[in-house]
XYZ file of C-alpha atoms in Angstrom:
283
model
C -122.833 -120.559 166.643
C -125.649 -122.481 168.460
C -126.768 -120.541 172.136
C -125.943 -124.201 173.310
C -122.360 -125.338 171.854
C -119.018 -126.165 173.278
C -116.908 -127.452 170.187
C -114.430 -125.785 167.978
C -114.813 -122.188 166.580
C -112.226 -121.358 162.967
C -110.664 -118.289 162.780
C -112.613 -116.446 160.370
C -115.761 -117.338 161.854
C -114.667 -115.852 165.225
C -113.406 -112.296 163.041
C -116.939 -111.884 161.993
C -118.278 -112.557 165.450
C -115.954 -111.157 168.363
C -117.745 -107.361 168.078
C -120.202 -108.727 169.475
C -121.041 -107.718 173.215
C -122.271 -112.016 173.475
C -118.716 -113.055 172.447
C -116.428 -113.124 175.330
C -112.311 -114.060 174.092
C -110.262 -115.188 176.406
C -105.909 -115.564 175.773
C -105.002 -118.524 177.482
C -100.951 -118.343 176.875
C -98.440 -120.037 179.298
C -94.897 -121.611 179.672
C -95.277 -123.917 183.006
C -91.519 -123.063 182.939
C -91.985 -119.408 182.981
C -95.328 -118.709 184.865
C -95.640 -114.776 183.789
C -94.634 -115.489 180.033
C -98.069 -116.126 178.784
C -99.047 -112.093 180.516
C -96.028 -110.861 178.865
C -96.869 -112.423 175.728
C -100.494 -110.928 176.093
C -99.455 -107.936 176.691
C -97.112 -107.718 173.295
C -99.947 -108.428 171.338
C -103.497 -110.339 171.476
C -106.417 -110.506 169.090
C -108.656 -107.627 169.487
C -110.960 -107.712 172.519
C -109.546 -110.532 174.406
C -108.895 -110.545 178.031
C -105.637 -112.805 180.021
C -106.146 -115.441 182.147
C -104.003 -117.031 183.523
C -103.484 -120.557 184.270
C -101.637 -120.505 187.914
C -104.134 -117.050 189.198
C -107.411 -117.763 187.054
C -106.856 -121.481 186.358
C -105.951 -123.071 189.477
C -106.802 -122.813 193.612
C -104.580 -122.709 195.370
C -102.180 -125.398 196.340
C -102.459 -127.309 199.258
C -100.859 -131.471 200.151
C -103.232 -132.933 197.878
C -104.966 -131.911 195.016
C -101.822 -131.422 192.541
C -99.803 -128.779 190.973
C -103.102 -127.024 189.266
C -105.286 -127.859 191.723
C -109.490 -127.146 190.381
C -110.454 -123.773 191.324
C -113.697 -123.451 193.678
C -116.811 -122.576 192.218
C -117.298 -119.349 194.001
C -113.728 -118.254 192.847
C -114.311 -119.463 189.122
C -117.523 -117.567 188.750
C -116.537 -113.883 190.815
C -113.029 -114.397 187.623
C -116.180 -115.237 185.408
C -118.115 -112.564 186.661
C -115.796 -109.898 186.938
C -115.184 -110.824 183.125
C -118.715 -109.909 181.864
C -119.010 -113.692 181.360
C -123.592 -114.052 181.110
C -124.766 -117.609 181.106
C -125.512 -116.914 177.697
C -122.283 -115.049 176.481
C -120.449 -117.635 173.724
C -116.989 -117.670 175.672
C -113.819 -117.894 173.103
C -110.496 -119.574 174.061
C -106.984 -119.593 172.718
C -103.456 -120.100 173.420
C -100.514 -121.442 170.676
C -99.404 -124.420 172.581
C -101.635 -127.008 171.013
C -104.558 -126.438 172.849
C -102.907 -126.809 176.230
C -103.982 -124.333 178.054
C -106.984 -123.145 176.005
C -108.145 -126.570 176.539
C -107.674 -126.596 180.309
C -110.046 -123.436 180.518
C -112.833 -125.018 178.440
C -112.741 -127.843 180.941
C -113.321 -124.952 183.485
C -116.863 -123.677 181.971
C -117.801 -127.352 180.801
C -117.495 -128.534 184.271
C -119.089 -125.643 185.818
C -121.916 -125.651 183.764
C -121.570 -123.140 181.000
C -122.989 -124.646 177.487
C -121.585 -121.870 175.006
C -118.068 -122.279 175.093
C -115.272 -122.906 172.087
C -111.350 -123.521 171.278
C -109.982 -121.190 168.406
C -109.013 -123.510 165.988
C -104.940 -123.154 165.602
C -105.114 -120.944 168.222
C -103.121 -117.670 167.833
C -100.675 -118.770 165.742
C -103.931 -119.245 162.809
C -105.291 -115.511 163.396
C -101.823 -114.451 162.963
C -101.920 -116.899 159.462
C -104.607 -114.741 158.293
C -103.082 -111.922 158.594
C -105.901 -110.642 161.153
C -104.792 -107.653 163.295
C -103.781 -107.682 166.911
C -104.410 -105.405 169.852
C -101.461 -103.999 172.355
C -103.907 -102.770 174.997
C -106.081 -104.564 177.218
C -109.934 -103.933 176.951
C -111.949 -101.922 179.294
C -113.378 -103.832 182.806
C -116.865 -104.813 181.423
C -119.821 -104.973 183.713
C -120.073 -107.609 186.192
C -121.683 -110.346 184.556
C -124.388 -113.435 185.057
C -122.491 -116.417 184.622
C -123.573 -119.181 187.967
C -121.168 -121.317 188.604
C -123.204 -125.159 189.005
C -120.224 -127.838 189.728
C -120.381 -131.439 187.722
C -118.971 -133.133 190.323
C -119.596 -136.400 188.367
C -117.623 -135.714 185.265
C -114.519 -135.839 188.205
C -112.284 -138.265 190.158
C -110.296 -138.521 192.749
C -107.464 -140.715 194.448
C -109.459 -142.581 196.758
C -111.862 -143.574 194.130
C -109.084 -144.540 191.900
C -107.255 -146.481 194.441
C -109.982 -148.259 195.590
C -110.562 -149.840 192.631
C -107.666 -150.831 190.694
C -107.705 -154.393 191.697
C -111.186 -154.048 189.331
C -111.064 -150.864 187.246
C -114.522 -149.914 185.736
C -112.472 -147.538 183.333
C -109.822 -147.302 181.936
C -107.576 -144.627 183.027
C -105.455 -142.171 179.783
C -102.174 -140.449 180.475
C -101.914 -137.902 178.776
C -97.582 -137.447 179.452
C -94.577 -137.691 177.121
C -94.264 -141.756 176.869
C -91.204 -141.304 178.848
C -92.460 -140.311 181.658
C -95.297 -142.406 181.477
C -92.556 -145.275 181.394
C -90.716 -143.583 184.376
C -87.520 -143.374 182.232
C -87.116 -139.561 183.108
C -89.345 -137.025 185.399
C -88.799 -133.595 185.208
C -91.256 -131.879 187.384
C -92.372 -134.652 189.901
C -90.435 -136.022 192.485
C -91.800 -140.119 191.684
C -91.246 -141.408 188.287
C -94.020 -143.840 186.748
C -97.080 -144.007 185.961
C -101.085 -144.801 187.953
C -101.108 -149.105 188.050
C -103.581 -150.404 184.272
C -103.027 -147.071 182.702
C -101.991 -146.744 178.819
C -100.527 -143.839 177.261
C -101.828 -141.472 174.941
C -99.979 -138.825 174.684
C -102.157 -135.232 174.528
C -99.968 -134.214 171.450
C -101.510 -136.565 169.523
C -105.252 -135.100 168.567
C -103.320 -131.902 166.765
C -101.237 -131.319 164.299
C -97.487 -129.633 164.760
C -99.584 -126.074 163.573
C -101.614 -126.213 166.821
C -105.029 -127.166 164.433
C -107.343 -129.669 166.124
C -106.983 -132.862 164.045
C -110.145 -134.036 161.828
C -113.137 -135.593 163.465
C -112.790 -138.710 161.485
C -109.014 -138.522 162.638
C -109.774 -138.313 166.508
C -112.410 -140.960 165.750
C -109.115 -143.644 164.886
C -106.895 -142.139 167.381
C -109.222 -143.609 169.832
C -110.594 -146.397 168.155
C -107.655 -148.953 169.801
C -110.451 -147.971 173.194
C -113.890 -149.745 173.002
C -116.602 -147.013 172.700
C -118.421 -148.622 175.942
C -115.096 -148.733 178.092
C -115.354 -144.984 180.226
C -111.845 -143.124 179.906
C -110.135 -141.342 183.233
C -107.853 -138.741 181.405
C -104.778 -137.501 183.807
C -101.717 -135.973 183.344
C -98.873 -134.409 185.409
C -101.405 -131.848 186.820
C -105.012 -131.930 184.878
C -103.772 -129.566 182.048
C -103.110 -131.449 178.944
C -105.659 -134.113 180.152
C -108.451 -131.351 179.369
C -106.716 -131.545 175.677
C -107.974 -135.045 175.953
C -111.050 -134.982 177.155
C -112.115 -131.844 174.555
C -111.129 -134.453 171.651
C -113.013 -137.508 173.263
C -116.105 -135.195 173.701
C -115.519 -133.923 169.919
C -115.986 -137.055 168.807
C -119.079 -138.030 170.987
C -117.322 -140.052 173.827
C -119.195 -137.400 176.366
C -119.247 -140.321 179.616
C -115.528 -139.410 179.735
C -113.969 -138.211 183.013
C -110.662 -136.593 184.838
C -108.514 -137.016 187.299
C -107.819 -133.409 187.809
C -105.018 -133.916 190.718
C -103.343 -136.772 188.142
C -99.916 -137.635 188.458
C -98.917 -135.334 191.029
C -101.752 -135.967 193.551
C -101.104 -139.445 193.269
C -97.431 -138.586 193.871
C -98.266 -136.720 197.178
C -100.147 -139.832 198.523
C -97.412 -142.111 197.873
C -95.489 -140.153 199.823
C -97.606 -138.739 202.509
C -100.738 -141.882 202.691
C -103.955 -141.082 204.526
C -106.501 -143.087 204.939
C -109.631 -143.017 202.940
C -111.468 -142.244 206.096
C -109.017 -138.465 206.036
C -109.672 -138.258 202.769
């Protein structure tokens, strides 16, 4: 892959380049209902050389009243995490999961947000690796020397509650809700304290950009998926806690809609502001 890439990598290509010291592989498997399930699954077998990245320990910051259930980590925290994995400024970071990109895309977004230009998601995830009859490793790789990864936040690709709320009467963007249609419609809400969605949002469930086997749809299929929204509309992605919205964000990036934004606090942060209002000045 090129020295500047933020796309998708196929199984056979990863198998060829995985031994390179310039390739760092992260296993991002996770289960929101069982936060330690991903770590247990990693111990049972993972792509050789892969390190484990936990959503709540490594890919999120500490919880607070505001910021959602999976807040963005600070630049200092994420830089320390990445350097401990041996990630250099020119490393190719390859991410995978077994849940249709849900957690790999969150990791991809964080590297993208913090300024890394060589990141790719394994198409089809661990299932594709297994289906290719490639080996698994059952031991944890040796801890590498610290890398020189430097986190440089791109604040301009994030939106917070205050900016969205203040623009509700005449939004300059289109809000995209990645959650299940029943949650979007307020019919059911299994996680957050309030049901419904942010006013003016439309529903584009995150699973719509992948196939049931976990592989990403083709670029032409992705363009068709998003064609009902004018190309000059700026899209703001959100979900329940800023995780699966990254799948939609990633798919938009792949088809050239690189001006998309993310509301990382998402619906869980929106609910917190409804339950515990605060003035814009204190925000």
